[in-house]
mmCIF file of C-alpha atoms in Angstrom:
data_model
loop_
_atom_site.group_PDB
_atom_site.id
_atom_site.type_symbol
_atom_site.label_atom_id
_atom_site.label_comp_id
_atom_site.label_asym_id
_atom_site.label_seq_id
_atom_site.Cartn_x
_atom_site.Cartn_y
_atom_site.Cartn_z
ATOM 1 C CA UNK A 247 -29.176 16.743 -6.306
ATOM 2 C CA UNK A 248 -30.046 15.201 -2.887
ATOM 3 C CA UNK A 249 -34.525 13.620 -2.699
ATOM 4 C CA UNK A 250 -35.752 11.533 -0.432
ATOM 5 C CA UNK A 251 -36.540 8.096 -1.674
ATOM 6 C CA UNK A 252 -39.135 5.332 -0.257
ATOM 7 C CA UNK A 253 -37.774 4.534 3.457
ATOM 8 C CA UNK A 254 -35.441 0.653 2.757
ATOM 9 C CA UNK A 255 -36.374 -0.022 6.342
ATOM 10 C CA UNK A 256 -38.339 1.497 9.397
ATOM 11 C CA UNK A 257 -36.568 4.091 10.906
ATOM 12 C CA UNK A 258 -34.122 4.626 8.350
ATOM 13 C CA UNK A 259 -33.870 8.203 6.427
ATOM 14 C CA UNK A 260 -33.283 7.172 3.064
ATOM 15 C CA UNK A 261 -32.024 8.966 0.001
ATOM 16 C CA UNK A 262 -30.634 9.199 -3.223
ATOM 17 C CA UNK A 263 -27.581 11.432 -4.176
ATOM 18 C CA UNK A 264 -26.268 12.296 -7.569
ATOM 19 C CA UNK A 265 -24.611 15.328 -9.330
ATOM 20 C CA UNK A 266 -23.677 18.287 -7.000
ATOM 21 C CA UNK A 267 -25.114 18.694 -3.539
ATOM 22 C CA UNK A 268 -25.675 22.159 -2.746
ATOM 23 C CA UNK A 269 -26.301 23.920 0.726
ATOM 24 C CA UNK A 270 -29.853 23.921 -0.707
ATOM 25 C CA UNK A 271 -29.897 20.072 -1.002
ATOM 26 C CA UNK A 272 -28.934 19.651 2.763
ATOM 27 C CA UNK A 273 -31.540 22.578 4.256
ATOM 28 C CA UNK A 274 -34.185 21.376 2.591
ATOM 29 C CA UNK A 275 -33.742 17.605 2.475
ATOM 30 C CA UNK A 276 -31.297 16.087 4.669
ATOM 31 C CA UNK A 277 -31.566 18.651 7.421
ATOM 32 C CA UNK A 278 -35.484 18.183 7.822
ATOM 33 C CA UNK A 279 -35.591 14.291 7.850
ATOM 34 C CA UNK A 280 -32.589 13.910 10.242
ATOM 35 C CA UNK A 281 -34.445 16.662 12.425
ATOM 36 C CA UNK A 282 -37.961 14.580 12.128
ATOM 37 C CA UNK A 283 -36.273 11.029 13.190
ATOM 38 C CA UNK A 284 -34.101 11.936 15.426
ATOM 39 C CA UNK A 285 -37.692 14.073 17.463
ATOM 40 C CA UNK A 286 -39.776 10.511 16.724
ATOM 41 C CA UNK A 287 -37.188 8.032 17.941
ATOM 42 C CA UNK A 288 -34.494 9.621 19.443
ATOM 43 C CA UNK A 289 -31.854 7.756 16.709
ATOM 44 C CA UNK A 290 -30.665 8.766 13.365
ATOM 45 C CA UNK A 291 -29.741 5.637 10.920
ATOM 46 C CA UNK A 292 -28.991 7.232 7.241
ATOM 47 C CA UNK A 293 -28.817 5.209 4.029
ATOM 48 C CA UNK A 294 -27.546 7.461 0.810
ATOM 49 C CA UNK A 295 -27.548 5.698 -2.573
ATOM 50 C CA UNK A 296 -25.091 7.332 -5.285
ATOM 51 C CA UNK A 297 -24.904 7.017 -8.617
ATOM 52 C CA UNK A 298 -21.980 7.299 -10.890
ATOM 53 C CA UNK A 299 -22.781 11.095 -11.669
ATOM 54 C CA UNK A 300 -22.378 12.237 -7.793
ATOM 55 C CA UNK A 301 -19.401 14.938 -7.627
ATOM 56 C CA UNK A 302 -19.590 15.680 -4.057
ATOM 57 C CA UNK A 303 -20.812 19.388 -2.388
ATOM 58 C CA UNK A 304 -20.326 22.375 -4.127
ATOM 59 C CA UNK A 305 -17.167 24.490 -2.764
ATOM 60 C CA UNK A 306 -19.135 27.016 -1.452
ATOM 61 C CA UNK A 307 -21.472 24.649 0.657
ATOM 62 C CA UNK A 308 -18.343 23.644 2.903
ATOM 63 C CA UNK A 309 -15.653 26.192 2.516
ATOM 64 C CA UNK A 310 -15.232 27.218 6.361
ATOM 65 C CA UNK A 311 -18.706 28.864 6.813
ATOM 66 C CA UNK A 312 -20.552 25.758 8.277
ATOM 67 C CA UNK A 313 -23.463 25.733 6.071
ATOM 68 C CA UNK A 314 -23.324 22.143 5.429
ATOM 69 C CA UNK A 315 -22.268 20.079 8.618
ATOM 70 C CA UNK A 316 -23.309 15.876 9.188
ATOM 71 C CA UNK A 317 -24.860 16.048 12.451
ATOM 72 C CA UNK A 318 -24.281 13.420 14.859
ATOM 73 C CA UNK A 319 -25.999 9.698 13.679
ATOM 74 C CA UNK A 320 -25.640 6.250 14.852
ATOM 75 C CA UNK A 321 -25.142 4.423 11.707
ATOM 76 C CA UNK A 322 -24.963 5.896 8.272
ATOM 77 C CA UNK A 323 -24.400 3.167 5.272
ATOM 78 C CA UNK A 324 -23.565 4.889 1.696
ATOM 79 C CA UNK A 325 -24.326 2.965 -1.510
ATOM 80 C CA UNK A 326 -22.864 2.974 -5.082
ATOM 81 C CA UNK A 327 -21.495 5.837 -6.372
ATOM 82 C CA UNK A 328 -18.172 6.515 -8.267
ATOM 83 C CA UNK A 329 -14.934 4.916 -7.524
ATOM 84 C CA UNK A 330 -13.906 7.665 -5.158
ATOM 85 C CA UNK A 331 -17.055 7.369 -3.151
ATOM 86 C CA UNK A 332 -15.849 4.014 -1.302
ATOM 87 C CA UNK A 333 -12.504 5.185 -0.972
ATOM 88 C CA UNK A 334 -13.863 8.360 0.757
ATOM 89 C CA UNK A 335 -16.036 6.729 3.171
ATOM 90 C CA UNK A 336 -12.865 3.900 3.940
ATOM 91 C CA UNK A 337 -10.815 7.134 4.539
ATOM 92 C CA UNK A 338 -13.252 9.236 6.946
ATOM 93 C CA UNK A 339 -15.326 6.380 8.382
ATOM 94 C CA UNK A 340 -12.728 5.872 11.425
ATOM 95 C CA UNK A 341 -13.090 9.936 12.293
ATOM 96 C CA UNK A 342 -16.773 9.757 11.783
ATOM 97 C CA UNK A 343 -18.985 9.439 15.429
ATOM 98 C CA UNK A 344 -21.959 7.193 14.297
ATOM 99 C CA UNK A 345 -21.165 3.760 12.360
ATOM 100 C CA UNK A 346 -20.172 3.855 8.701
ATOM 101 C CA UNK A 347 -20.157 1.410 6.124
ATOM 102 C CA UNK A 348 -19.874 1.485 2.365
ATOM 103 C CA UNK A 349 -21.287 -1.153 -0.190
ATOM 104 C CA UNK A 350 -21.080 -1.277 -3.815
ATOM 105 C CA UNK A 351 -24.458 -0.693 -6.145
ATOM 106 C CA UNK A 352 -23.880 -4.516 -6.725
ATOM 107 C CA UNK A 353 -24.370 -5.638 -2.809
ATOM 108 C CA UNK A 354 -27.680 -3.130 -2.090
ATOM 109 C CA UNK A 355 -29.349 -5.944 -0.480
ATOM 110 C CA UNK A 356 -26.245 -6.152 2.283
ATOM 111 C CA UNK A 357 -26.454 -2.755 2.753
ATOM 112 C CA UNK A 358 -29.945 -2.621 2.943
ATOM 113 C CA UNK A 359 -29.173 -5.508 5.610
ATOM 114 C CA UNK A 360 -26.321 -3.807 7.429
ATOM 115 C CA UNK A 361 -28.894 -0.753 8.234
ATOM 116 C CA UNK A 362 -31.597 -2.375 9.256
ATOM 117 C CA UNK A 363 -29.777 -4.636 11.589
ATOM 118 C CA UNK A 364 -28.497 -1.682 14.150
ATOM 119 C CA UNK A 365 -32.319 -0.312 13.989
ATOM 120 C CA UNK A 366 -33.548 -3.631 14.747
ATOM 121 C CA UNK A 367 -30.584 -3.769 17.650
ATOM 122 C CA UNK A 368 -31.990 -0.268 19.460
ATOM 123 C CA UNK A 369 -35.766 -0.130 18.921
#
């Protein structure tokens, strides 16, 4: 499951991830928000709270037919989640285009603070 949550900071597509995202979950919520920002201001700056519960995408949402595919971004910060979560985003942030950063459920508030920095440093 993939919603939208109150915006943590102007200009910042916020939401909350836990379960299995589907194809359905990225059409519907991810896709449309990126698409609105990115028309309004150009920039794309993506905070995604997990909780303990996220799995990941379902197989059939990535296996080699594109349906699910991060679109470019400038910074992208991803909160909480499992243990694998952090060592995920560790492991792809260097391949990633846009900024990427990681903070533990306990250190919101520096994430929250990490995000709204590099929308503070472009608007």
């Amino acid at each position: 499951m993939l919603c939208k949550i109150p915006d943590i900071a102007k200009g910042v597509i916020s939401l909350f991830a836990s379960g299995r995202l589907s194809t359905e979950d990225y059409r519907e919520i991810m896709q449309p928000q990126i698409e609105s920002y990115r028309k309004s201001t150009g920039k794309t700056y993506i905070y995604v709270e997990a909780d303990v519960l996220l799995e990941g995408w379902q197989h059939q949402s990535l296996a080699g037919s594109g349906q699910v595919q991060l679109p470019n971004f400038d910074a992208l910060v991803l909160v909480g989640g499992p243990d694998w979560f952090g060592n995920a985003v560790r492991l792809m942030g260097p391949f990633m285009q846009g900024e990427v950063a990681w903070y533990p459920l306990e250190q919101k508030a520096l994430a929250i603070q990490w995000i709204a920095a590099r929308t503070d440093s472009c608007n």
